[in-house]
Coordinates of C-alpha atoms and ligand atoms in Angstrom, one line a residue:
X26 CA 16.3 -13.5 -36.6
X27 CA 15.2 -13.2 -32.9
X28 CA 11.4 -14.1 -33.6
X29 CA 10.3 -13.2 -30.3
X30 CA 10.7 -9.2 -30.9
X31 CA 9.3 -9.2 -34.2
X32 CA 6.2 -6.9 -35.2
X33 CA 6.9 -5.0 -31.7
X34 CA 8.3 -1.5 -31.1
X35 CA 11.3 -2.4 -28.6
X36 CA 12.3 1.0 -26.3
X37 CA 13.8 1.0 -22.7
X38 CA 12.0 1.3 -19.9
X39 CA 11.4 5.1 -19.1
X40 CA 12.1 5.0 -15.5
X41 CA 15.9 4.2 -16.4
X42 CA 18.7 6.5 -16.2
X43 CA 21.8 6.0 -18.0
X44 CA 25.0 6.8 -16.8
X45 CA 28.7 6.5 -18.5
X46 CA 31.2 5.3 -15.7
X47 CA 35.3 4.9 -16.1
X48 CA 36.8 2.3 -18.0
X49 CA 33.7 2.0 -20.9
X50 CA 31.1 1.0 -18.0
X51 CA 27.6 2.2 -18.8
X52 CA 25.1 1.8 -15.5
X53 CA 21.5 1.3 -16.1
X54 CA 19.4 2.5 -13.1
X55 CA 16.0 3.4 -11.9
X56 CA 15.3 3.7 -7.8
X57 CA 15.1 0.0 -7.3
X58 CA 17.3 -1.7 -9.8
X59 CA 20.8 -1.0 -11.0
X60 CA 22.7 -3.2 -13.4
X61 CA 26.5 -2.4 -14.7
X62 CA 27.2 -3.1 -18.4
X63 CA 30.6 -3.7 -19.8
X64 CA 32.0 -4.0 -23.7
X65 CA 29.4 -1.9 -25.7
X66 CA 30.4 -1.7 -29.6
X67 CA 29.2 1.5 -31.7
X68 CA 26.5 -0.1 -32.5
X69 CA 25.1 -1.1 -29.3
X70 CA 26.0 2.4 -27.8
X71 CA 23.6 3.7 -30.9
X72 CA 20.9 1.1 -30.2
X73 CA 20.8 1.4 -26.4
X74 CA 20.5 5.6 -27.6
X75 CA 17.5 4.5 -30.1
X76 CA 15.9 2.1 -27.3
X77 CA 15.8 5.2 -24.6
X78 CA 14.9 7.7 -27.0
X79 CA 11.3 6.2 -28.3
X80 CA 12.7 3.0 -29.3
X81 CA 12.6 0.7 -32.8
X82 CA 11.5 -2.5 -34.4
X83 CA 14.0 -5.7 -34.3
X84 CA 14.8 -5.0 -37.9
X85 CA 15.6 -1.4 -37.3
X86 CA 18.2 -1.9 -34.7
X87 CA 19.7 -4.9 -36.5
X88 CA 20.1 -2.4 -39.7
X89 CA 22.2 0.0 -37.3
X90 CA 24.1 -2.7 -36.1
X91 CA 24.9 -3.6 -39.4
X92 CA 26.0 -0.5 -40.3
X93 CA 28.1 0.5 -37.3
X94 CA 29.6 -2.8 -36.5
X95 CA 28.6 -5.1 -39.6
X96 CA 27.6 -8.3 -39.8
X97 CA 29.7 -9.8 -37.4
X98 CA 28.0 -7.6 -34.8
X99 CA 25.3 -9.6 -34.6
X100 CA 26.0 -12.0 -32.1
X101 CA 26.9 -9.4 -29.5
X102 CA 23.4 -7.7 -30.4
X103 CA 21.4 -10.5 -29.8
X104 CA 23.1 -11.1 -26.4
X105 CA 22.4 -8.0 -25.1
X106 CA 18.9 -7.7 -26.2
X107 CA 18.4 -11.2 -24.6
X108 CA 20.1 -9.8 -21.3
X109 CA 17.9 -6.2 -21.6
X110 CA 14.5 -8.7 -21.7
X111 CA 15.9 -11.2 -19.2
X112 CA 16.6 -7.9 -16.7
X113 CA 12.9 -7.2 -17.2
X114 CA 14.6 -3.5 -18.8
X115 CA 12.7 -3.8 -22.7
X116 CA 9.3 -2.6 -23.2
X117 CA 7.2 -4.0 -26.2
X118 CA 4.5 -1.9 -27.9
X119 CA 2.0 -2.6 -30.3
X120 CA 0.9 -0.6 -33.4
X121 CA -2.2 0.8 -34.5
X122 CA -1.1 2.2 -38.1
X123 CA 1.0 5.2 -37.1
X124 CA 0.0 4.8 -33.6
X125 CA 1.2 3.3 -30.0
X126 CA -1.6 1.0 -29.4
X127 CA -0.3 -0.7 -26.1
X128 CA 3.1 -0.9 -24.3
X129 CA 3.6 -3.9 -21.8
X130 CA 6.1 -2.5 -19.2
X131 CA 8.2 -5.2 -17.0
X132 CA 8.4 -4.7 -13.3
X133 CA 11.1 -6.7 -12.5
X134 CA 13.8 -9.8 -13.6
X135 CA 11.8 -12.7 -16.3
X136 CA 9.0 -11.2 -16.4
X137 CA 10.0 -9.3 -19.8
X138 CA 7.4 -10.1 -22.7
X139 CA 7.3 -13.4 -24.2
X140 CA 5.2 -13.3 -27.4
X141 CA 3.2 -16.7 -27.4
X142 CA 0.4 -17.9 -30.3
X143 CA -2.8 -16.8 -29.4
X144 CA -5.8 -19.5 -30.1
X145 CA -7.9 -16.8 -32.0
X146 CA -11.3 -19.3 -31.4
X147 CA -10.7 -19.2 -27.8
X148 CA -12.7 -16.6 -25.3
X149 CA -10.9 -14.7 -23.0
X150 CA -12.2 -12.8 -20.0
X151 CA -10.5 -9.8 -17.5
X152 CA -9.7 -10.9 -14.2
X153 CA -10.8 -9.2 -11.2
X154 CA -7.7 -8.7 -10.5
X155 CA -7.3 -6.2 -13.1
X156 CA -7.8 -2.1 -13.1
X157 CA -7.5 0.9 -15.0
X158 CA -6.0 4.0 -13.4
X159 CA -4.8 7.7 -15.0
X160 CA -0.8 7.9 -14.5
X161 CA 0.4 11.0 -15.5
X162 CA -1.4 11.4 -18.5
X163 CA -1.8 7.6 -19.5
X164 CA -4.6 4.9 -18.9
X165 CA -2.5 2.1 -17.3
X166 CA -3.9 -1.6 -16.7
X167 CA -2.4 -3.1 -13.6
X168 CA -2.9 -5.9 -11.5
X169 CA -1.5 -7.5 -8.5
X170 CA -1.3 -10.7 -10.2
X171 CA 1.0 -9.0 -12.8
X172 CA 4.9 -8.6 -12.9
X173 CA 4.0 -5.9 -15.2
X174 CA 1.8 -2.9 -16.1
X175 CA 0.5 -2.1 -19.4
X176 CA 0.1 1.1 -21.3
X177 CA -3.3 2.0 -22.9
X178 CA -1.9 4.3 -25.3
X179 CA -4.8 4.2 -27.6
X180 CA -8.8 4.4 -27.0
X181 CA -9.2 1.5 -28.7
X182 CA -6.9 -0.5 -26.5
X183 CA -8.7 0.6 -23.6
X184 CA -12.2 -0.7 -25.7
X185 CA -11.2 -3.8 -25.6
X186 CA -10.6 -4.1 -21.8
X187 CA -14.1 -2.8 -21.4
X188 CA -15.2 -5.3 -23.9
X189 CA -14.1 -8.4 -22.0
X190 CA -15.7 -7.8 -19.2
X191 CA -17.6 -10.7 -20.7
X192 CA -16.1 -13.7 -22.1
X193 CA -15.1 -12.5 -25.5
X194 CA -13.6 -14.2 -28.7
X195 CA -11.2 -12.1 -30.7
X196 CA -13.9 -12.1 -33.9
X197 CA -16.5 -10.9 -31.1
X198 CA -13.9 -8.2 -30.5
X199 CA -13.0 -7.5 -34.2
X200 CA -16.7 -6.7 -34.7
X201 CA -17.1 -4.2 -32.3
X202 CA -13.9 -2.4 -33.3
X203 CA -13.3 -2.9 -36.5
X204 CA -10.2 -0.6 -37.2
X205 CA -8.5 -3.2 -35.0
X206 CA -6.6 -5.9 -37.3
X207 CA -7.0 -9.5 -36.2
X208 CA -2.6 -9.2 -36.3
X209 CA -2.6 -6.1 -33.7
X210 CA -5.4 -7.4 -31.5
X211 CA -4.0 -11.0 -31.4
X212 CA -0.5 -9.3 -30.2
X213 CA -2.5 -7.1 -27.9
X214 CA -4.2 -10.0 -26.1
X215 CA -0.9 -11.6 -26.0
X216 CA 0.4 -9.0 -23.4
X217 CA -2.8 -9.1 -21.7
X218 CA -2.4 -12.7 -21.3
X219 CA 0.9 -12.8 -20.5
X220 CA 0.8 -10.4 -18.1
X221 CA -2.0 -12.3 -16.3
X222 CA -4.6 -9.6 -17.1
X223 CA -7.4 -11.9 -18.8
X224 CA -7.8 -15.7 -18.6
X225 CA -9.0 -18.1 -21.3
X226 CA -12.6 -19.6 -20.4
X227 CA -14.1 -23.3 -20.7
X228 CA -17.4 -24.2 -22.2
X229 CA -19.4 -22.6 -18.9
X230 CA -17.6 -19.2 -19.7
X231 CA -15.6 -20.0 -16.1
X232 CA -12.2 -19.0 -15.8
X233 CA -9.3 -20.8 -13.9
X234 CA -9.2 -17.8 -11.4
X235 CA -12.7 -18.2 -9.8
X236 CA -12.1 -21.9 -9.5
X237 CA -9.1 -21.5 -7.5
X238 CA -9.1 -21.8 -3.8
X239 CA -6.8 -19.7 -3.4
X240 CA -7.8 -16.9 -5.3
X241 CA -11.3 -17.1 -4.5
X242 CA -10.3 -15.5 -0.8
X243 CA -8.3 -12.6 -2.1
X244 CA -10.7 -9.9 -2.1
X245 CA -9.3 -7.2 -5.2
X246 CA -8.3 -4.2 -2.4
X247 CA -6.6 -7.0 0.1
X248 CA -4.3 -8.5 -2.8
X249 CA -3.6 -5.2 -4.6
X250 CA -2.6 -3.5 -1.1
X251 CA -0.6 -6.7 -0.5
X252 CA 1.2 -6.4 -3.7
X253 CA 1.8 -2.1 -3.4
X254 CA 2.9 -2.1 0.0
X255 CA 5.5 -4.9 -0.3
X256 CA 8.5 -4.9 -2.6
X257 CA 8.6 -7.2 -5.9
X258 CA 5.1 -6.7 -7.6
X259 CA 5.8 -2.8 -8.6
X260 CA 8.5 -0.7 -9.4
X261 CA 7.8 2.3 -7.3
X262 CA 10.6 3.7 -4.7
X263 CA 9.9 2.1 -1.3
X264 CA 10.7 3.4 2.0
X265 CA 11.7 6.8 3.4
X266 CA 12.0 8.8 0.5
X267 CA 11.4 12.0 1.9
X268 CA 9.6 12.7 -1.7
X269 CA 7.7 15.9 -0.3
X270 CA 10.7 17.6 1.6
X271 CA 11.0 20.9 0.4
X272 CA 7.3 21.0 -1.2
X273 CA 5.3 20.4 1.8
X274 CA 5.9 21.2 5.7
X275 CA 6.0 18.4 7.7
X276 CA 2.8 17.8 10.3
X277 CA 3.9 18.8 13.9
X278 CA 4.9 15.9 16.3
X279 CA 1.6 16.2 18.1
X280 CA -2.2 18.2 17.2
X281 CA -2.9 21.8 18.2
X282 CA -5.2 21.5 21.3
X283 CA -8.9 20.5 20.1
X284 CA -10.8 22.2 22.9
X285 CA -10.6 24.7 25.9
X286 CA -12.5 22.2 28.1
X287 CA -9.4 20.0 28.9
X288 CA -9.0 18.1 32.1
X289 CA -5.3 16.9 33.5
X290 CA -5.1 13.3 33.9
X291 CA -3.4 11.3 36.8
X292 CA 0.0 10.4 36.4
X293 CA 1.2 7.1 38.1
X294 CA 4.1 7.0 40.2
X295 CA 6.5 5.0 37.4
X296 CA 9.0 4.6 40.1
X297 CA 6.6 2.6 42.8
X298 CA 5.2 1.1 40.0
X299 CA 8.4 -0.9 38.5
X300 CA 8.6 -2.2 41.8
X301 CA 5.0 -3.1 42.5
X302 CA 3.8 -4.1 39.0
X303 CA 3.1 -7.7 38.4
X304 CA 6.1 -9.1 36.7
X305 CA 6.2 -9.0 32.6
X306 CA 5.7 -13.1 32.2
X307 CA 2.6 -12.9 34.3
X308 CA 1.0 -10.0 32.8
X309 CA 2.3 -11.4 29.3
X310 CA 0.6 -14.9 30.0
X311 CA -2.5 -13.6 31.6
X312 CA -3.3 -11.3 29.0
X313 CA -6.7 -12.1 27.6
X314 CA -9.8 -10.4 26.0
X315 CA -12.4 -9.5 28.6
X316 CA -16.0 -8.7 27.5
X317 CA -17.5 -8.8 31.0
X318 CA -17.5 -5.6 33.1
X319 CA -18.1 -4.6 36.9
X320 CA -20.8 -2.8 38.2
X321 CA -18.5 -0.7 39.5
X322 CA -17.2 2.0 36.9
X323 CA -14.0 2.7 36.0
X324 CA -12.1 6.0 37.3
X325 CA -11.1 9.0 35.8
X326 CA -7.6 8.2 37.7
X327 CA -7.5 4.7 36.4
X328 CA -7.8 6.2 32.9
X329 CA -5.1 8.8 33.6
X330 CA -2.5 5.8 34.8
X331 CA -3.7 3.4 31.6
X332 CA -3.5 6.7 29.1
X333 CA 0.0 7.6 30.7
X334 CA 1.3 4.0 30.5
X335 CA 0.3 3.9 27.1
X336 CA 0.6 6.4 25.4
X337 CA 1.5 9.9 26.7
X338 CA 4.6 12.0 24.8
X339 CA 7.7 10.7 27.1
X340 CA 10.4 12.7 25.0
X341 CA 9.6 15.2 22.3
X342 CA 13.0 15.7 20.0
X343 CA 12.1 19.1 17.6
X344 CA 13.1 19.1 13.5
X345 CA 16.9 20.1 12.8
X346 CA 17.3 20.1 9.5
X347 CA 21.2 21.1 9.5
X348 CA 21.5 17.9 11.7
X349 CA 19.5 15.9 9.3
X350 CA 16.7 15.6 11.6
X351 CA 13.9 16.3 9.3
X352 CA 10.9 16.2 11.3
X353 CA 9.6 16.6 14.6
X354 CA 10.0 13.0 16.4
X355 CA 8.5 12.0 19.9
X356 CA 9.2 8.8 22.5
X357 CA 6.1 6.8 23.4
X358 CA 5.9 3.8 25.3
X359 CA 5.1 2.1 22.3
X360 CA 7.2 1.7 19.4
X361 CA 5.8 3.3 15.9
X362 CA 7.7 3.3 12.2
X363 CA 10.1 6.5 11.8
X364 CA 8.9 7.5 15.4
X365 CA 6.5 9.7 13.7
X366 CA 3.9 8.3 15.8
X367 CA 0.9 9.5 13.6
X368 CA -2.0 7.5 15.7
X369 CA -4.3 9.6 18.0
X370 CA -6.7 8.0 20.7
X371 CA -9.9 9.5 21.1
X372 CA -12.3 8.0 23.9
X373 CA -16.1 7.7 23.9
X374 CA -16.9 8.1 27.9
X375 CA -20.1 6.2 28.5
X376 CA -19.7 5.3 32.3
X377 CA -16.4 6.5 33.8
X378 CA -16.5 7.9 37.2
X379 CA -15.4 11.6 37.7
X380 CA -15.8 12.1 33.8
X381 CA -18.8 13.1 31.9
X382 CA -19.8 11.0 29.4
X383 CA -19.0 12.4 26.1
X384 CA -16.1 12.3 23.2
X385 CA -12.8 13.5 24.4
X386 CA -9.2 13.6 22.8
X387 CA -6.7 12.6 24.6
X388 CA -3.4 15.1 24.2
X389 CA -0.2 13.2 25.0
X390 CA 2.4 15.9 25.0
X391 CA 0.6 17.6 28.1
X392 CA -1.4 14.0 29.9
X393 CA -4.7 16.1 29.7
X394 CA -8.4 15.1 27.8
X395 CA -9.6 17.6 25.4
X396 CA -13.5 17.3 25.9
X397 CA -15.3 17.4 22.2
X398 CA -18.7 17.2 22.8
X399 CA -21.1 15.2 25.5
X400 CA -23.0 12.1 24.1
X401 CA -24.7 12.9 21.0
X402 CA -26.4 11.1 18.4
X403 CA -23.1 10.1 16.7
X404 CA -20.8 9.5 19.7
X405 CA -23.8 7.1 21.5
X406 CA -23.4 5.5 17.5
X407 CA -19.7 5.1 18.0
X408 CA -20.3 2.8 21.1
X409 CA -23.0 1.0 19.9
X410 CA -20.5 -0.1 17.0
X411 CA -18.1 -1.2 18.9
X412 CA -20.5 -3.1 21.2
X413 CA -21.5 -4.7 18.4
X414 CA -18.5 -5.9 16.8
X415 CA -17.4 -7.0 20.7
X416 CA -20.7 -8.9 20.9
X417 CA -22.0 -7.1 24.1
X418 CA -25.4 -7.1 25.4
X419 CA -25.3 -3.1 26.7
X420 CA -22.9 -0.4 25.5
X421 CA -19.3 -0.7 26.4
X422 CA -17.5 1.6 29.6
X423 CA -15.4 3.4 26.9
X424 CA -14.5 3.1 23.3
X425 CA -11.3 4.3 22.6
X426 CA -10.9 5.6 18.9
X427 CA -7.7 5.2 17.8
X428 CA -7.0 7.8 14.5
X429 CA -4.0 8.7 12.5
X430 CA -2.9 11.2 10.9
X431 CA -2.4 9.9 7.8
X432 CA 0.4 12.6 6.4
X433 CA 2.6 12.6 9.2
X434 CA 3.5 9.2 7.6
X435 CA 3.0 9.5 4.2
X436 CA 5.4 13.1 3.7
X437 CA 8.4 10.6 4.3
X438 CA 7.5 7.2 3.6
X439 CA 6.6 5.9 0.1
X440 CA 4.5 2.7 -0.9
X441 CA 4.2 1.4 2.8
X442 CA 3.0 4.4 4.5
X443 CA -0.4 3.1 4.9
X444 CA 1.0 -0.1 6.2
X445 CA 3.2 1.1 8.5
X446 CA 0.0 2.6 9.8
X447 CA -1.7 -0.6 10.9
X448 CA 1.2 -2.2 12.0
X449 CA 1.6 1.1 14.4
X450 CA -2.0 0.4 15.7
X451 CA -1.3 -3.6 16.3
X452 CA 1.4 -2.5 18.3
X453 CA -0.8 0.4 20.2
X454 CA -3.4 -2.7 20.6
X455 CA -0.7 -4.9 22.3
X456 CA 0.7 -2.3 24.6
X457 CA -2.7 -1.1 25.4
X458 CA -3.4 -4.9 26.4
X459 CA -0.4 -5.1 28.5
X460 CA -1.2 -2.0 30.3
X461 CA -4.7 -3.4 30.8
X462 CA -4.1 -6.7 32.4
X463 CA -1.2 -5.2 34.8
X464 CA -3.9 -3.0 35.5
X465 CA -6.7 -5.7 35.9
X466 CA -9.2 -4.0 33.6
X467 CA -11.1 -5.3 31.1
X468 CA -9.6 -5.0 27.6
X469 CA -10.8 -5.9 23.9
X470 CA -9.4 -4.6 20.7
X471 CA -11.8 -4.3 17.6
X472 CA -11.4 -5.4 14.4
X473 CA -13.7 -2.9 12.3
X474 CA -15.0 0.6 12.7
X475 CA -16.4 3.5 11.0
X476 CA -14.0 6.3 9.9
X477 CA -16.6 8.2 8.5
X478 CA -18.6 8.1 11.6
X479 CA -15.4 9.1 14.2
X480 CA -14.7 12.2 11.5
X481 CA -18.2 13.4 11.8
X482 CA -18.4 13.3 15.5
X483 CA -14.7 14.4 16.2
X484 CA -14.9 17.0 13.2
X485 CA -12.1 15.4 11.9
X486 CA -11.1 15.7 8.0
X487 CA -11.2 12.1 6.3
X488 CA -8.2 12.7 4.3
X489 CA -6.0 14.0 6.6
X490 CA -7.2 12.2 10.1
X491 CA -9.3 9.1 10.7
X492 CA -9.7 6.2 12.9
X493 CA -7.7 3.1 12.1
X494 CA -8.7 1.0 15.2
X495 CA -10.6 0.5 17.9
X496 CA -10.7 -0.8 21.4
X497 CA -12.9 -1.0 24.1
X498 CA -12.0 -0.8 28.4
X499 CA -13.8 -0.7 31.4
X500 CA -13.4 -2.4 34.6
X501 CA -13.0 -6.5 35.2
X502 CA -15.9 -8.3 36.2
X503 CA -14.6 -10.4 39.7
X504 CA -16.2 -14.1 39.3
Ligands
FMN870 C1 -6.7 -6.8 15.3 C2 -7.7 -7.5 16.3 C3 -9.0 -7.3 16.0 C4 -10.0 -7.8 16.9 N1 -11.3 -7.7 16.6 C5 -12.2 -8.0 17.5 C6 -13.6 -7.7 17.3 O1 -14.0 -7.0 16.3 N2 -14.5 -8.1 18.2 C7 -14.1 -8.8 19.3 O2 -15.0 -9.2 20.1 N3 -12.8 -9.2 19.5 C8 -11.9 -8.8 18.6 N4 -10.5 -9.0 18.9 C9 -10.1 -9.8 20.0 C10 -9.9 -11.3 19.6 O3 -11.2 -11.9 19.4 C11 -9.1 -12.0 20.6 O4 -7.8 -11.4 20.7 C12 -8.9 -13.4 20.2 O5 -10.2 -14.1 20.3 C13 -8.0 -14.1 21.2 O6 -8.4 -14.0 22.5 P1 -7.6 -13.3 23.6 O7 -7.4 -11.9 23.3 O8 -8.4 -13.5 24.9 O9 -6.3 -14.1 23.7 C14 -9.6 -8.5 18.0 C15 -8.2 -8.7 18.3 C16 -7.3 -8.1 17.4 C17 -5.8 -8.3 17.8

């Protein structure tokens, strides 16, 4: 018998679809795998049927192979339940009498469940890694350590998660929940272990993870948004999906205007400039961050020609569905994923001459600044952050704010919208350095921010628009 599968309910993982192709070919798919099959008997046809369909114990889908192909089906059976678990495609779930206790899903190729002898005097505790979240309407365990995620079909299953928190022994367990046979919880520490989700301790109840040097500088959000934004660790559909098309309208290609008060910007002469402009190695190798600032302010006009050079709408290409354009799309000096160019700069004026100091947005389609409010208690807060976090002795020329709007991203891209997202605002930072030092002003970009604080004094809804970045300009102090 194949040991390995016994006392587990075998099924297929739900996210497959099965498809019959020409010539006896049966494909296997789900939105990031595909696998083609060839030479199914009766009685595999049946057991792949049983496996989709709620699945079965070893014994119970050797019995139907026995009676649909006989005995000497057997080998073939084995091989392709081998090849199912090697493909990461077989799901194993544990009992609780009648009931699913647990089901360890596979993401991805060998990292289908290997049942392994659990040391039952042993004490195991969760990593930190580890979380429970509500899918659909299951408890789920997952982890960005783990190639897989596990079900936690029953209350008690869940328990015992809660449980080891501490270091825990499985008799520690067994008296807490005592419906809970030392066979079924031994089985459903296995997946937990195998799956990477708890970790045996030494005599100092100390697992391997917090000795690890590696580990210890993977703060949980860093590692789990490393793992969901990149492809391998989960078995979500990645890329431009497009998943809310037809369900929800796409946000336009730039806001409605924020305020009456709006003020036209300069607008450079691009023409004189190509010819005058320092040349792109120079500004490229004297590009540096500058903390130090002139007495003398910077302009309104020298704003204008930085905003413009930086960020202003340079071609605005409307939604045309028939053509397969689904969205509104702009051209920007910089380059942004899907050209949806979510991010929106918002500047904090503290001393600019020929503006008022104040909070403004800055509207690219038309090159104007949308004036939000004068300094107030949370706008003066918003430069003291960022002169903090620059290290400056007084408050900074200008802050610049730099927001996105999160679901301009997010209604086409799935599992790396947020991503995309930062590496759109590193790539705003860079140009906005460029344009500085061509410029010789005085740029820095920021590392942290408050969201919370830019929402409250732009009026700006958390979910739907806040800063991502920030930066900070004013004019070049001349040694
Ligand atoms: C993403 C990012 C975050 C940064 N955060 C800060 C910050 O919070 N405070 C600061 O003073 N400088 C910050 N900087 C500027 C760096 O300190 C600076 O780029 C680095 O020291 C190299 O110096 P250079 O820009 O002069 O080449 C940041 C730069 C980047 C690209």
């Amino acid at each position: 018998m194949y040991s390995n599968t016994q006392n587990y309910i075998l099924s297929l993982r739900q996210d497959l679809q099965i498809t019959e192709g020409l010539e006896e070919t049966i494909y296997f798919h789900s939105s990031t795998q595909s696998y083609l099959f060839k030479g199914f008997s009766n009685g595999i046809r049946k057991v792949v049927e049983i496996l989709k369909t709620g699945g079965g114990s070893e014994e119970a889908l050797s019995e139907i192979i026995l009676q649909e192909d006989g005995e000497i089906g057997f080998p073939r059976f084995y091989y392709y339940l081998q090849r199912f678990m090697n493909l990461g495609l077989i799901c194993h779930s544990v009992l609780i009498g009648p009931d699913v206790l647990a089901t360890y899903i596979p993401f991805s190729p060998g990292h289908s469940f290997q049942h392994t002898k659990l040391d039952m005097n042993s004490r195991y505790i969760l990593s930190r890694f580890a979380y429970i979240r509500r899918e659909g309407r299951q408890s789920v365990l997952e982890s960005p350590l783990a190639h897989a995620r596990i079900v936690l079909a029953h209350w008690q299953a869940s328990a015992v998660i809660n449980l080891m928190a501490d270091a825990c022994s499985c008799q520690k367990l067994q008296q807490h929940l005592p419906r809970l046979s030392e066979h079924d919880l031994e089985r459903f520490l296995g997946f937990l272990l195998h799956a990477g989700m708890i970790e045996e301790v030494d005599w100092d109840s100390i697992n391997p993870e917090e000795h690890n040097e590696v580990l210890q500088q993977w703060e949980f959000h860093d590692l789990l948004y490393h793992a969901r934004s990149r492809m391998g660790r989960h078995d979500q559909p990645v890329g431009g999906t497009y998943r809310f098309r037809d369900k929800i309208s796409p946000l336009p290609a730039s806001k409605l205007p924020m305020s009456r008060e709006r003020s036209q910007l300069y607008k450079p002469d691009m023409e004189k400039l190509s010819e005058q402009d320092y040349p792109f190695t120079l500004v490229l190798e004297e590009r540096k961050s500058v903390r130090e600032y002139a007495d003398q302010e910077i302009s309104a006009k020298q704003l204008g020609e930085f905003l413009y050079r930086c960020a202003r709408i340079k071609h605005l290409h409307k939604a045309n569905p028939a053509a397969g354009a689904l969205y509104d799309v702009s051209q920007r000096p910089y380059p942004g994923g899907g050209a949806c160019h979510e991010l929106e700069i918002y500047l904090c004026i503290n001393k600019c001459h020929d503006l008022e100091p104040g909070l403004y947005h800055y509207a690219p389609d038309h090159h104007v600044l949308e004036k939000l409010s004068g300094l107030t208690e949370d706008t003066e807060a918003l430069l003291k952050d960022c002169s903090y976090s620059a290290g400056l002795k007084d408050l900074p020329p200008i802050s610049i704010h730099i927001a996105a709007r999160f679901q301009r991203v997010a209604w086409k891209y799935q599992s790396i919208a947020y991503s995309l997202i930062l590496k759109n605002t590193g790539v705003l930072y860079q140009t906005m350095y460029l344009v500085a030092t061509a410029m010789d002003l005085a740029p820095t970009a920021l590392g942290s921010g408050n969201a919370d604080l830019l929402c409250r004094a732009a009026g700006l809804n958390y979910l739907e628009e806040s800063a991502v970045g920030e930066f900070i300009l004013g004019n070049k102090r001349v040694k």
